Amino acid sequence: MYGAILGDIIGSPFEFDRGKKTKDFELFTTGCNFTDDTVMTVAITEALIKVGADATEDKIKEVVTVAMREWGSRYPYAGYGGRFIYWLIADNPRPYNSYGNGSAMRVSAVGWLYPTLDRVREVARYTAEVTHNHPEGIKGAEATTSCIFMARHGANKEQIKEYISKEFGYNLNRMIDEIRPTFHMDVSCQGTVPEAIISFLEAEDYEDTVRNAVSLGGDTDTLAAIAGSIAEAYYDMPAVLRSECRNRVSSAILEIMELFDKTIGRT
């Protein structure tokens, strides 16, 4: 969860190709702020902790929907997409067949809160389907949280790569230097999640992962949030970066981050 939030913050100033497509940049610059990626990550985290690990599909979807709409109203200018804004304010919110990367950027807590990979994928699907019920939107959420679960349970990068390639059909054989020159703004899961996973696979640590993701350009905050969520599970994060993350969010968001730490038994 920290990995996703800090990736969002670090990537936020460079969205829409505002950077120079390089790994050589200041991690924390003017304009570093949390965005909708963080707000919705926190919303889903709070909802899933509240409802408990054994909740049914209907109950999970109910509490996730309520939490996302409540947190959206608290932070109405966090950078939501147009269709999602309509969902946030609708009298009767319904899924709208989206395959956008929003389903993947908000799902990181799922990989930490459940005991089996099957359950992780199941709950990831539920969190996606309240809005992103297109097969690609569901796939993006499941793939991201599968990486997180496998990483924190000792799988190596080759095992993660093999599983994701086989289960989700993503091409993970490309290199960052190969992707970067022609990569552009793409808010779809199919155009973001594989690149975020590759950013992790090619990295040496958490920071290197985020630098890889931001260097691609495009939707940098979401790329870095997805890649960072996986990297945290695999590498952990240096204390100085964890502290930076805590210092750059609101007190309400920090409260949920601390609840998450308590829930997973992390001090």
PDB file of C-alpha atoms in Angstrom:
ATOM      1  CA  MET A   1       0.000   0.000   0.000  1.00  0.00           C
ATOM      2  CA  TYR A   2       2.796   2.406   0.873  1.00  0.00           C
ATOM      3  CA  GLY A   3       4.498   1.425  -2.368  1.00  0.00           C
ATOM      4  CA  ALA A   4       1.463   2.385  -4.427  1.00  0.00           C
ATOM      5  CA  ILE A   5       0.906   5.675  -2.618  1.00  0.00           C
ATOM      6  CA  LEU A   6       4.520   6.804  -2.836  1.00  0.00           C
ATOM      7  CA  GLY A   7       4.700   5.772  -6.495  1.00  0.00           C
ATOM      8  CA  ASP A   8       1.634   7.914  -7.146  1.00  0.00           C
ATOM      9  CA  ILE A   9       3.208  10.887  -5.361  1.00  0.00           C
ATOM     10  CA  ILE A  10       6.565  10.592  -7.120  1.00  0.00           C
ATOM     11  CA  GLY A  11       4.991  10.114 -10.543  1.00  0.00           C
ATOM     12  CA  SER A  12       2.398  12.875 -10.231  1.00  0.00           C
ATOM     13  CA  PRO A  13       4.455  15.833 -11.572  1.00  0.00           C
ATOM     14  CA  PHE A  14       5.394  13.967 -14.760  1.00  0.00           C
ATOM     15  CA  GLU A  15       1.992  12.788 -15.991  1.00  0.00           C
ATOM     16  CA  PHE A  16       1.093  13.533 -19.613  1.00  0.00           C
ATOM     17  CA  ASP A  17       4.768  13.347 -20.652  1.00  0.00           C
ATOM     18  CA  ARG A  18       5.784  16.376 -18.605  1.00  0.00           C
ATOM     19  CA  GLY A  19       9.126  14.730 -17.854  1.00  0.00           C
ATOM     20  CA  LYS A  20      12.084  14.004 -20.107  1.00  0.00           C
ATOM     21  CA  LYS A  21      11.686  10.220 -20.269  1.00  0.00           C
ATOM     22  CA  THR A  22      14.723   9.645 -18.114  1.00  0.00           C
ATOM     23  CA  LYS A  23      15.453   7.841 -14.850  1.00  0.00           C
ATOM     24  CA  ASP A  24      17.574  10.788 -13.738  1.00  0.00           C
ATOM     25  CA  PHE A  25      15.109  13.059 -11.937  1.00  0.00           C
ATOM     26  CA  GLU A  26      14.513  14.402  -8.439  1.00  0.00           C
ATOM     27  CA  LEU A  27      12.227  12.068  -6.541  1.00  0.00           C
ATOM     28  CA  PHE A  28      10.458  14.858  -4.711  1.00  0.00           C
ATOM     29  CA  THR A  29       9.871  18.071  -6.616  1.00  0.00           C
ATOM     30  CA  THR A  30       7.322  20.852  -6.787  1.00  0.00           C
ATOM     31  CA  GLY A  31       4.028  19.299  -7.736  1.00  0.00           C
ATOM     32  CA  CYS A  32       4.521  16.004  -5.904  1.00  0.00           C
ATOM     33  CA  ASN A  33       1.072  15.263  -4.531  1.00  0.00           C
ATOM     34  CA  PHE A  34      -1.132  12.249  -4.002  1.00  0.00           C
ATOM     35  CA  THR A  35      -3.867  11.844  -6.601  1.00  0.00           C
ATOM     36  CA  ASP A  36      -6.996   9.761  -7.179  1.00  0.00           C
ATOM     37  CA  ASP A  37      -4.744   6.679  -7.236  1.00  0.00           C
ATOM     38  CA  THR A  38      -3.993   7.170  -3.549  1.00  0.00           C
ATOM     39  CA  VAL A  39      -7.520   8.188  -2.575  1.00  0.00           C
ATOM     40  CA  MET A  40      -9.069   5.080  -4.126  1.00  0.00           C
ATOM     41  CA  THR A  41      -6.326   2.802  -2.776  1.00  0.00           C
ATOM     42  CA  VAL A  42      -7.151   4.061   0.716  1.00  0.00           C
ATOM     43  CA  ALA A  43     -10.891   3.712   0.127  1.00  0.00           C
ATOM     44  CA  ILE A  44     -10.618   0.063  -0.883  1.00  0.00           C
ATOM     45  CA  THR A  45      -8.183  -0.693   1.928  1.00  0.00           C
ATOM     46  CA  GLU A  46     -10.521   0.741   4.549  1.00  0.00           C
ATOM     47  CA  ALA A  47     -13.528  -1.091   3.107  1.00  0.00           C
ATOM     48  CA  LEU A  48     -11.835  -4.491   2.975  1.00  0.00           C
ATOM     49  CA  ILE A  49     -10.478  -4.230   6.503  1.00  0.00           C
ATOM     50  CA  LYS A  50     -13.885  -3.174   7.774  1.00  0.00           C
ATOM     51  CA  VAL A  51     -15.776  -6.021   6.136  1.00  0.00           C
ATOM     52  CA  GLY A  52     -13.328  -8.788   7.089  1.00  0.00           C
ATOM     53  CA  ALA A  53     -11.494 -11.515   5.220  1.00  0.00           C
ATOM     54  CA  ASP A  54     -14.452 -13.891   4.833  1.00  0.00           C
ATOM     55  CA  ALA A  55     -16.977 -11.446   3.387  1.00  0.00           C
ATOM     56  CA  THR A  56     -19.139 -12.478   0.460  1.00  0.00           C
ATOM     57  CA  GLU A  57     -18.931 -11.021  -3.022  1.00  0.00           C
ATOM     58  CA  ASP A  58     -22.060  -8.936  -2.529  1.00  0.00           C
ATOM     59  CA  LYS A  59     -20.855  -7.537   0.787  1.00  0.00           C
ATOM     60  CA  ILE A  60     -17.420  -6.664  -0.571  1.00  0.00           C
ATOM     61  CA  LYS A  61     -18.914  -4.864  -3.549  1.00  0.00           C
ATOM     62  CA  GLU A  62     -21.320  -3.008  -1.297  1.00  0.00           C
ATOM     63  CA  VAL A  63     -18.706  -1.706   1.143  1.00  0.00           C
ATOM     64  CA  VAL A  64     -16.172  -0.934  -1.590  1.00  0.00           C
ATOM     65  CA  THR A  65     -18.749   1.109  -3.480  1.00  0.00           C
ATOM     66  CA  VAL A  66     -19.716   3.060  -0.372  1.00  0.00           C
ATOM     67  CA  ALA A  67     -16.097   3.705   0.624  1.00  0.00           C
ATOM     68  CA  MET A  68     -15.001   4.816  -2.834  1.00  0.00           C
ATOM     69  CA  ARG A  69     -17.873   7.275  -3.063  1.00  0.00           C
ATOM     70  CA  GLU A  70     -17.260   8.617   0.455  1.00  0.00           C
ATOM     71  CA  TRP A  71     -13.538   9.116  -0.125  1.00  0.00           C
ATOM     72  CA  GLY A  72     -14.238  10.594  -3.540  1.00  0.00           C
ATOM     73  CA  SER A  73     -16.461  13.209  -1.947  1.00  0.00           C
ATOM     74  CA  ARG A  74     -13.712  14.050   0.575  1.00  0.00           C
ATOM     75  CA  TYR A  75     -11.199  14.634  -2.222  1.00  0.00           C
ATOM     76  CA  PRO A  76     -13.298  15.776  -5.190  1.00  0.00           C
ATOM     77  CA  TYR A  77     -10.374  17.312  -7.115  1.00  0.00           C
ATOM     78  CA  ALA A  78      -7.910  14.430  -6.954  1.00  0.00           C
ATOM     79  CA  GLY A  79      -7.860  13.908 -10.724  1.00  0.00           C
ATOM     80  CA  TYR A  80     -10.595  11.402 -11.497  1.00  0.00           C
ATOM     81  CA  GLY A  81     -11.581  10.473 -15.031  1.00  0.00           C
ATOM     82  CA  GLY A  82     -14.848  11.751 -16.444  1.00  0.00           C
ATOM     83  CA  ARG A  83     -16.783   8.495 -16.365  1.00  0.00           C
ATOM     84  CA  PHE A  84     -15.589   7.756 -12.861  1.00  0.00           C
ATOM     85  CA  ILE A  85     -16.728  11.192 -11.670  1.00  0.00           C
ATOM     86  CA  TYR A  86     -20.192  10.389 -12.969  1.00  0.00           C
ATOM     87  CA  TRP A  87     -20.102   7.064 -11.074  1.00  0.00           C
ATOM     88  CA  LEU A  88     -19.072   8.868  -7.887  1.00  0.00           C
ATOM     89  CA  ILE A  89     -22.078  11.192  -7.985  1.00  0.00           C
ATOM     90  CA  ALA A  90     -24.690   8.908  -9.561  1.00  0.00           C
ATOM     91  CA  ASP A  91     -27.857   8.125  -7.610  1.00  0.00           C
ATOM     92  CA  ASN A  92     -27.508   4.464  -8.518  1.00  0.00           C
ATOM     93  CA  PRO A  93     -23.857   3.787  -9.433  1.00  0.00           C
ATOM     94  CA  ARG A  94     -23.391   0.927 -11.858  1.00  0.00           C
ATOM     95  CA  PRO A  95     -20.307  -0.577 -13.494  1.00  0.00           C
ATOM     96  CA  TYR A  96     -19.594   0.960 -16.877  1.00  0.00           C
ATOM     97  CA  ASN A  97     -17.515  -1.643 -18.704  1.00  0.00           C
ATOM     98  CA  SER A  98     -14.253   0.246 -18.224  1.00  0.00           C
ATOM     99  CA  TYR A  99     -10.881  -1.275 -19.021  1.00  0.00           C
ATOM    100  CA  GLY A 100      -9.024   1.718 -17.579  1.00  0.00           C
ATOM    101  CA  ASN A 101      -6.056   1.303 -15.276  1.00  0.00           C
ATOM    102  CA  GLY A 102      -8.010   2.593 -12.276  1.00  0.00           C
ATOM    103  CA  SER A 103      -8.865  -0.976 -11.324  1.00  0.00           C
ATOM    104  CA  ALA A 104      -5.170  -1.855 -11.044  1.00  0.00           C
ATOM    105  CA  MET A 105      -3.855   1.263  -9.309  1.00  0.00           C
ATOM    106  CA  ARG A 106      -6.253   0.938  -6.365  1.00  0.00           C
ATOM    107  CA  VAL A 107      -5.995  -2.792  -5.642  1.00  0.00           C
ATOM    108  CA  SER A 108      -2.678  -3.146  -3.793  1.00  0.00           C
ATOM    109  CA  ALA A 109      -4.065  -3.900  -0.311  1.00  0.00           C
ATOM    110  CA  VAL A 110      -5.781  -7.030  -1.623  1.00  0.00           C
ATOM    111  CA  GLY A 111      -2.426  -8.738  -2.111  1.00  0.00           C
ATOM    112  CA  TRP A 112      -1.709  -8.346   1.610  1.00  0.00           C
ATOM    113  CA  LEU A 113      -5.069  -9.031   3.253  1.00  0.00           C
ATOM    114  CA  TYR A 114      -5.940 -12.549   2.073  1.00  0.00           C
ATOM    115  CA  PRO A 115      -4.297 -15.942   2.662  1.00  0.00           C
ATOM    116  CA  THR A 116      -4.333 -17.573  -0.771  1.00  0.00           C
ATOM    117  CA  LEU A 117      -3.686 -16.520  -4.339  1.00  0.00           C
ATOM    118  CA  ASP A 118      -7.103 -17.760  -5.419  1.00  0.00           C
ATOM    119  CA  ARG A 119      -8.799 -15.576  -2.816  1.00  0.00           C
ATOM    120  CA  VAL A 120      -6.614 -12.602  -3.721  1.00  0.00           C
ATOM    121  CA  ARG A 121      -7.636 -12.873  -7.360  1.00  0.00           C
ATOM    122  CA  GLU A 122     -11.276 -13.317  -6.412  1.00  0.00           C
ATOM    123  CA  VAL A 123     -11.384 -10.204  -4.214  1.00  0.00           C
ATOM    124  CA  ALA A 124      -9.388  -8.192  -6.768  1.00  0.00           C
ATOM    125  CA  ARG A 125     -12.053  -9.058  -9.304  1.00  0.00           C
ATOM    126  CA  TYR A 126     -14.807  -7.884  -6.955  1.00  0.00           C
ATOM    127  CA  THR A 127     -13.088  -4.539  -6.352  1.00  0.00           C
ATOM    128  CA  ALA A 128     -12.699  -4.034 -10.098  1.00  0.00           C
ATOM    129  CA  GLU A 129     -16.207  -5.032 -11.099  1.00  0.00           C
ATOM    130  CA  VAL A 130     -18.003  -2.245  -9.221  1.00  0.00           C
ATOM    131  CA  THR A 131     -16.758   0.056 -11.997  1.00  0.00           C
ATOM    132  CA  HIS A 132     -14.324  -1.763 -14.309  1.00  0.00           C
ATOM    133  CA  ASN A 133     -16.269  -4.850 -15.338  1.00  0.00           C
ATOM    134  CA  HIS A 134     -14.610  -5.122 -18.759  1.00  0.00           C
ATOM    135  CA  PRO A 135     -12.434  -8.277 -18.968  1.00  0.00           C
ATOM    136  CA  GLU A 136      -9.286  -6.173 -19.380  1.00  0.00           C
ATOM    137  CA  GLY A 137     -10.135  -4.059 -16.343  1.00  0.00           C
ATOM    138  CA  ILE A 138     -10.628  -7.183 -14.255  1.00  0.00           C
ATOM    139  CA  LYS A 139      -7.456  -8.745 -15.634  1.00  0.00           C
ATOM    140  CA  GLY A 140      -5.393  -5.692 -14.733  1.00  0.00           C
ATOM    141  CA  ALA A 141      -6.547  -5.776 -11.117  1.00  0.00           C
ATOM    142  CA  GLU A 142      -5.994  -9.522 -10.790  1.00  0.00           C
ATOM    143  CA  ALA A 143      -2.551  -9.404 -12.393  1.00  0.00           C
ATOM    144  CA  THR A 144      -1.334  -6.575 -10.181  1.00  0.00           C
ATOM    145  CA  THR A 145      -2.425  -8.125  -6.942  1.00  0.00           C
ATOM    146  CA  SER A 146      -1.173 -11.555  -8.027  1.00  0.00           C
ATOM    147  CA  CYS A 147       2.292 -10.056  -8.419  1.00  0.00           C
ATOM    148  CA  ILE A 148       2.042  -8.536  -4.937  1.00  0.00           C
ATOM    149  CA  PHE A 149       0.889 -11.773  -3.313  1.00  0.00           C
ATOM    150  CA  MET A 150       3.578 -13.849  -5.016  1.00  0.00           C
ATOM    151  CA  ALA A 151       6.295 -11.321  -4.216  1.00  0.00           C
ATOM    152  CA  ARG A 152       5.535 -11.216  -0.518  1.00  0.00           C
ATOM    153  CA  HIS A 153       5.376 -15.002  -0.354  1.00  0.00           C
ATOM    154  CA  GLY A 154       8.873 -15.539  -1.701  1.00  0.00           C
ATOM    155  CA  ALA A 155       8.389 -16.021  -5.431  1.00  0.00           C
ATOM    156  CA  ASN A 156      11.331 -14.829  -7.501  1.00  0.00           C
ATOM    157  CA  LYS A 157      10.990 -12.591 -10.529  1.00  0.00           C
ATOM    158  CA  GLU A 158      11.139 -15.409 -13.038  1.00  0.00           C
ATOM    159  CA  GLN A 159       8.320 -17.228 -11.266  1.00  0.00           C
ATOM    160  CA  ILE A 160       6.216 -14.062 -11.150  1.00  0.00           C
ATOM    161  CA  LYS A 161       6.892 -13.341 -14.811  1.00  0.00           C
ATOM    162  CA  GLU A 162       6.018 -16.882 -15.862  1.00  0.00           C
ATOM    163  CA  TYR A 163       2.777 -16.924 -13.887  1.00  0.00           C
ATOM    164  CA  ILE A 164       1.558 -13.529 -15.089  1.00  0.00           C
ATOM    165  CA  SER A 165       2.454 -14.261 -18.706  1.00  0.00           C
ATOM    166  CA  LYS A 166       0.650 -17.587 -18.628  1.00  0.00           C
ATOM    167  CA  GLU A 167      -2.428 -16.527 -16.670  1.00  0.00           C
ATOM    168  CA  PHE A 168      -3.026 -13.093 -18.184  1.00  0.00           C
ATOM    169  CA  GLY A 169      -1.323 -13.191 -21.568  1.00  0.00           C
ATOM    170  CA  TYR A 170       0.802 -10.083 -21.024  1.00  0.00           C
ATOM    171  CA  ASN A 171       3.999  -9.756 -23.037  1.00  0.00           C
ATOM    172  CA  LEU A 172       6.653  -9.271 -20.372  1.00  0.00           C
ATOM    173  CA  ASN A 173       9.640 -10.040 -22.598  1.00  0.00           C
ATOM    174  CA  ARG A 174      10.241  -6.404 -23.570  1.00  0.00           C
ATOM    175  CA  MET A 175      12.821  -4.114 -21.967  1.00  0.00           C
ATOM    176  CA  ILE A 176      12.325  -0.607 -20.573  1.00  0.00           C
ATOM    177  CA  ASP A 177      14.769   0.894 -23.101  1.00  0.00           C
ATOM    178  CA  GLU A 178      12.793  -0.793 -25.870  1.00  0.00           C
ATOM    179  CA  ILE A 179       9.413   0.452 -24.625  1.00  0.00           C
ATOM    180  CA  ARG A 180      10.352   4.026 -23.702  1.00  0.00           C
ATOM    181  CA  PRO A 181      10.888   5.698 -27.118  1.00  0.00           C
ATOM    182  CA  THR A 182       7.383   5.026 -28.452  1.00  0.00           C
ATOM    183  CA  PHE A 183       5.403   4.823 -25.229  1.00  0.00           C
ATOM    184  CA  HIS A 184       2.661   7.444 -24.847  1.00  0.00           C
ATOM    185  CA  MET A 185      -0.263   8.377 -22.626  1.00  0.00           C
ATOM    186  CA  ASP A 186      -2.408   5.274 -22.238  1.00  0.00           C
ATOM    187  CA  VAL A 187      -4.929   4.887 -19.429  1.00  0.00           C
ATOM    188  CA  SER A 188      -6.001   1.334 -20.291  1.00  0.00           C
ATOM    189  CA  CYS A 189      -5.046  -1.669 -18.196  1.00  0.00           C
ATOM    190  CA  GLN A 190      -3.694  -3.484 -21.238  1.00  0.00           C
ATOM    191  CA  GLY A 191      -1.509  -0.478 -22.074  1.00  0.00           C
ATOM    192  CA  THR A 192      -0.280   0.147 -18.533  1.00  0.00           C
ATOM    193  CA  VAL A 193      -0.170  -2.938 -16.333  1.00  0.00           C
ATOM    194  CA  PRO A 194       2.367  -4.931 -18.418  1.00  0.00           C
ATOM    195  CA  GLU A 195       4.679  -1.911 -18.580  1.00  0.00           C
ATOM    196  CA  ALA A 196       4.384  -1.383 -14.831  1.00  0.00           C
ATOM    197  CA  ILE A 197       5.225  -5.026 -14.173  1.00  0.00           C
ATOM    198  CA  ILE A 198       8.226  -4.805 -16.511  1.00  0.00           C
ATOM    199  CA  SER A 199       9.363  -1.704 -14.597  1.00  0.00           C
ATOM    200  CA  PHE A 200       9.490  -3.909 -11.510  1.00  0.00           C
ATOM    201  CA  LEU A 201      11.031  -6.942 -13.215  1.00  0.00           C
ATOM    202  CA  GLU A 202      13.916  -4.880 -14.587  1.00  0.00           C
ATOM    203  CA  ALA A 203      14.639  -2.986 -11.351  1.00  0.00           C
ATOM    204  CA  GLU A 204      17.177  -3.390  -8.568  1.00  0.00           C
ATOM    205  CA  ASP A 205      15.074  -2.043  -5.696  1.00  0.00           C
ATOM    206  CA  TYR A 206      11.958  -0.029  -4.896  1.00  0.00           C
ATOM    207  CA  GLU A 207      13.371   3.313  -6.009  1.00  0.00           C
ATOM    208  CA  ASP A 208      14.736   1.876  -9.241  1.00  0.00           C
ATOM    209  CA  THR A 209      11.315   0.402  -9.985  1.00  0.00           C
ATOM    210  CA  VAL A 210       9.618   3.773  -9.653  1.00  0.00           C
ATOM    211  CA  ARG A 211      12.307   5.461 -11.731  1.00  0.00           C
ATOM    212  CA  ASN A 212      11.773   2.877 -14.478  1.00  0.00           C
ATOM    213  CA  ALA A 213       8.030   3.513 -14.468  1.00  0.00           C
ATOM    214  CA  VAL A 214       8.271   7.313 -14.481  1.00  0.00           C
ATOM    215  CA  SER A 215      10.893   7.261 -17.237  1.00  0.00           C
ATOM    216  CA  LEU A 216       8.367   5.729 -19.634  1.00  0.00           C
ATOM    217  CA  GLY A 217       6.239   8.871 -19.613  1.00  0.00           C
ATOM    218  CA  GLY A 218       2.497   8.888 -20.165  1.00  0.00           C
ATOM    219  CA  ASP A 219       0.350   8.092 -17.144  1.00  0.00           C
ATOM    220  CA  THR A 220       3.343   8.248 -14.815  1.00  0.00           C
ATOM    221  CA  ASP A 221       1.550   8.446 -11.478  1.00  0.00           C
ATOM    222  CA  THR A 222      -0.476   5.310 -12.190  1.00  0.00           C
ATOM    223  CA  LEU A 223       2.441   3.445 -13.755  1.00  0.00           C
ATOM    224  CA  ALA A 224       4.538   4.199 -10.673  1.00  0.00           C
ATOM    225  CA  ALA A 225       1.679   3.340  -8.301  1.00  0.00           C
ATOM    226  CA  ILE A 226       1.194  -0.099  -9.857  1.00  0.00           C
ATOM    227  CA  ALA A 227       4.908  -0.830 -10.201  1.00  0.00           C
ATOM    228  CA  GLY A 228       5.615   0.548  -6.730  1.00  0.00           C
ATOM    229  CA  SER A 229       2.933  -1.606  -5.134  1.00  0.00           C
ATOM    230  CA  ILE A 230       4.664  -4.711  -6.478  1.00  0.00           C
ATOM    231  CA  ALA A 231       8.156  -3.494  -5.614  1.00  0.00           C
ATOM    232  CA  GLU A 232       7.225  -2.828  -1.998  1.00  0.00           C
ATOM    233  CA  ALA A 233       6.076  -6.428  -1.615  1.00  0.00           C
ATOM    234  CA  TYR A 234       9.281  -7.754  -3.186  1.00  0.00           C
ATOM    235  CA  TYR A 235      11.958  -5.410  -1.842  1.00  0.00           C
ATOM    236  CA  ASP A 236      10.247  -3.567   1.017  1.00  0.00           C
ATOM    237  CA  MET A 237      11.003   0.171   1.189  1.00  0.00           C
ATOM    238  CA  PRO A 238      13.812   2.117   2.861  1.00  0.00           C
ATOM    239  CA  ALA A 239      12.727   3.804   6.082  1.00  0.00           C
ATOM    240  CA  VAL A 240      13.457   7.233   4.622  1.00  0.00           C
ATOM    241  CA  LEU A 241      11.032   6.642   1.740  1.00  0.00           C
ATOM    242  CA  ARG A 242       8.375   5.214   4.032  1.00  0.00           C
ATOM    243  CA  SER A 243       8.723   8.352   6.148  1.00  0.00           C
ATOM    244  CA  GLU A 244       8.433  10.576   3.057  1.00  0.00           C
ATOM    245  CA  CYS A 245       5.243   8.749   2.144  1.00  0.00           C
ATOM    246  CA  ARG A 246       3.707   9.349   5.561  1.00  0.00           C
ATOM    247  CA  ASN A 247       4.687  13.014   5.510  1.00  0.00           C
ATOM    248  CA  ARG A 248       3.062  13.687   2.132  1.00  0.00           C
ATOM    249  CA  VAL A 249      -0.480  12.491   2.786  1.00  0.00           C
ATOM    250  CA  SER A 250      -3.362  13.913   4.789  1.00  0.00           C
ATOM    251  CA  SER A 251      -4.096  12.889   8.358  1.00  0.00           C
ATOM    252  CA  ALA A 252      -7.188  10.978   7.199  1.00  0.00           C
ATOM    253  CA  ILE A 253      -5.157   8.958   4.696  1.00  0.00           C
ATOM    254  CA  LEU A 254      -2.413   8.372   7.251  1.00  0.00           C
ATOM    255  CA  GLU A 255      -4.992   6.978   9.660  1.00  0.00           C
ATOM    256  CA  ILE A 256      -5.941   4.256   7.153  1.00  0.00           C
ATOM    257  CA  MET A 257      -2.293   3.533   6.394  1.00  0.00           C
ATOM    258  CA  GLU A 258      -1.715   2.943  10.097  1.00  0.00           C
ATOM    259  CA  LEU A 259      -4.831   0.754  10.295  1.00  0.00           C
ATOM    260  CA  PHE A 260      -3.463  -1.281   7.389  1.00  0.00           C
ATOM    261  CA  ASP A 261      -0.112  -1.718   9.156  1.00  0.00           C
ATOM    262  CA  LYS A 262      -1.874  -2.887  12.294  1.00  0.00           C
ATOM    263  CA  THR A 263      -4.065  -5.278  10.339  1.00  0.00           C
ATOM    264  CA  ILE A 264      -1.151  -7.013   8.623  1.00  0.00           C
ATOM    265  CA  GLY A 265       0.944  -6.981  11.804  1.00  0.00           C
ATOM    266  CA  ARG A 266       3.550  -4.481  10.639  1.00  0.00           C
ATOM    267  CA  THR A 267       4.916  -2.025  13.194  1.00  0.00           C
TER     268      THR A 267
END
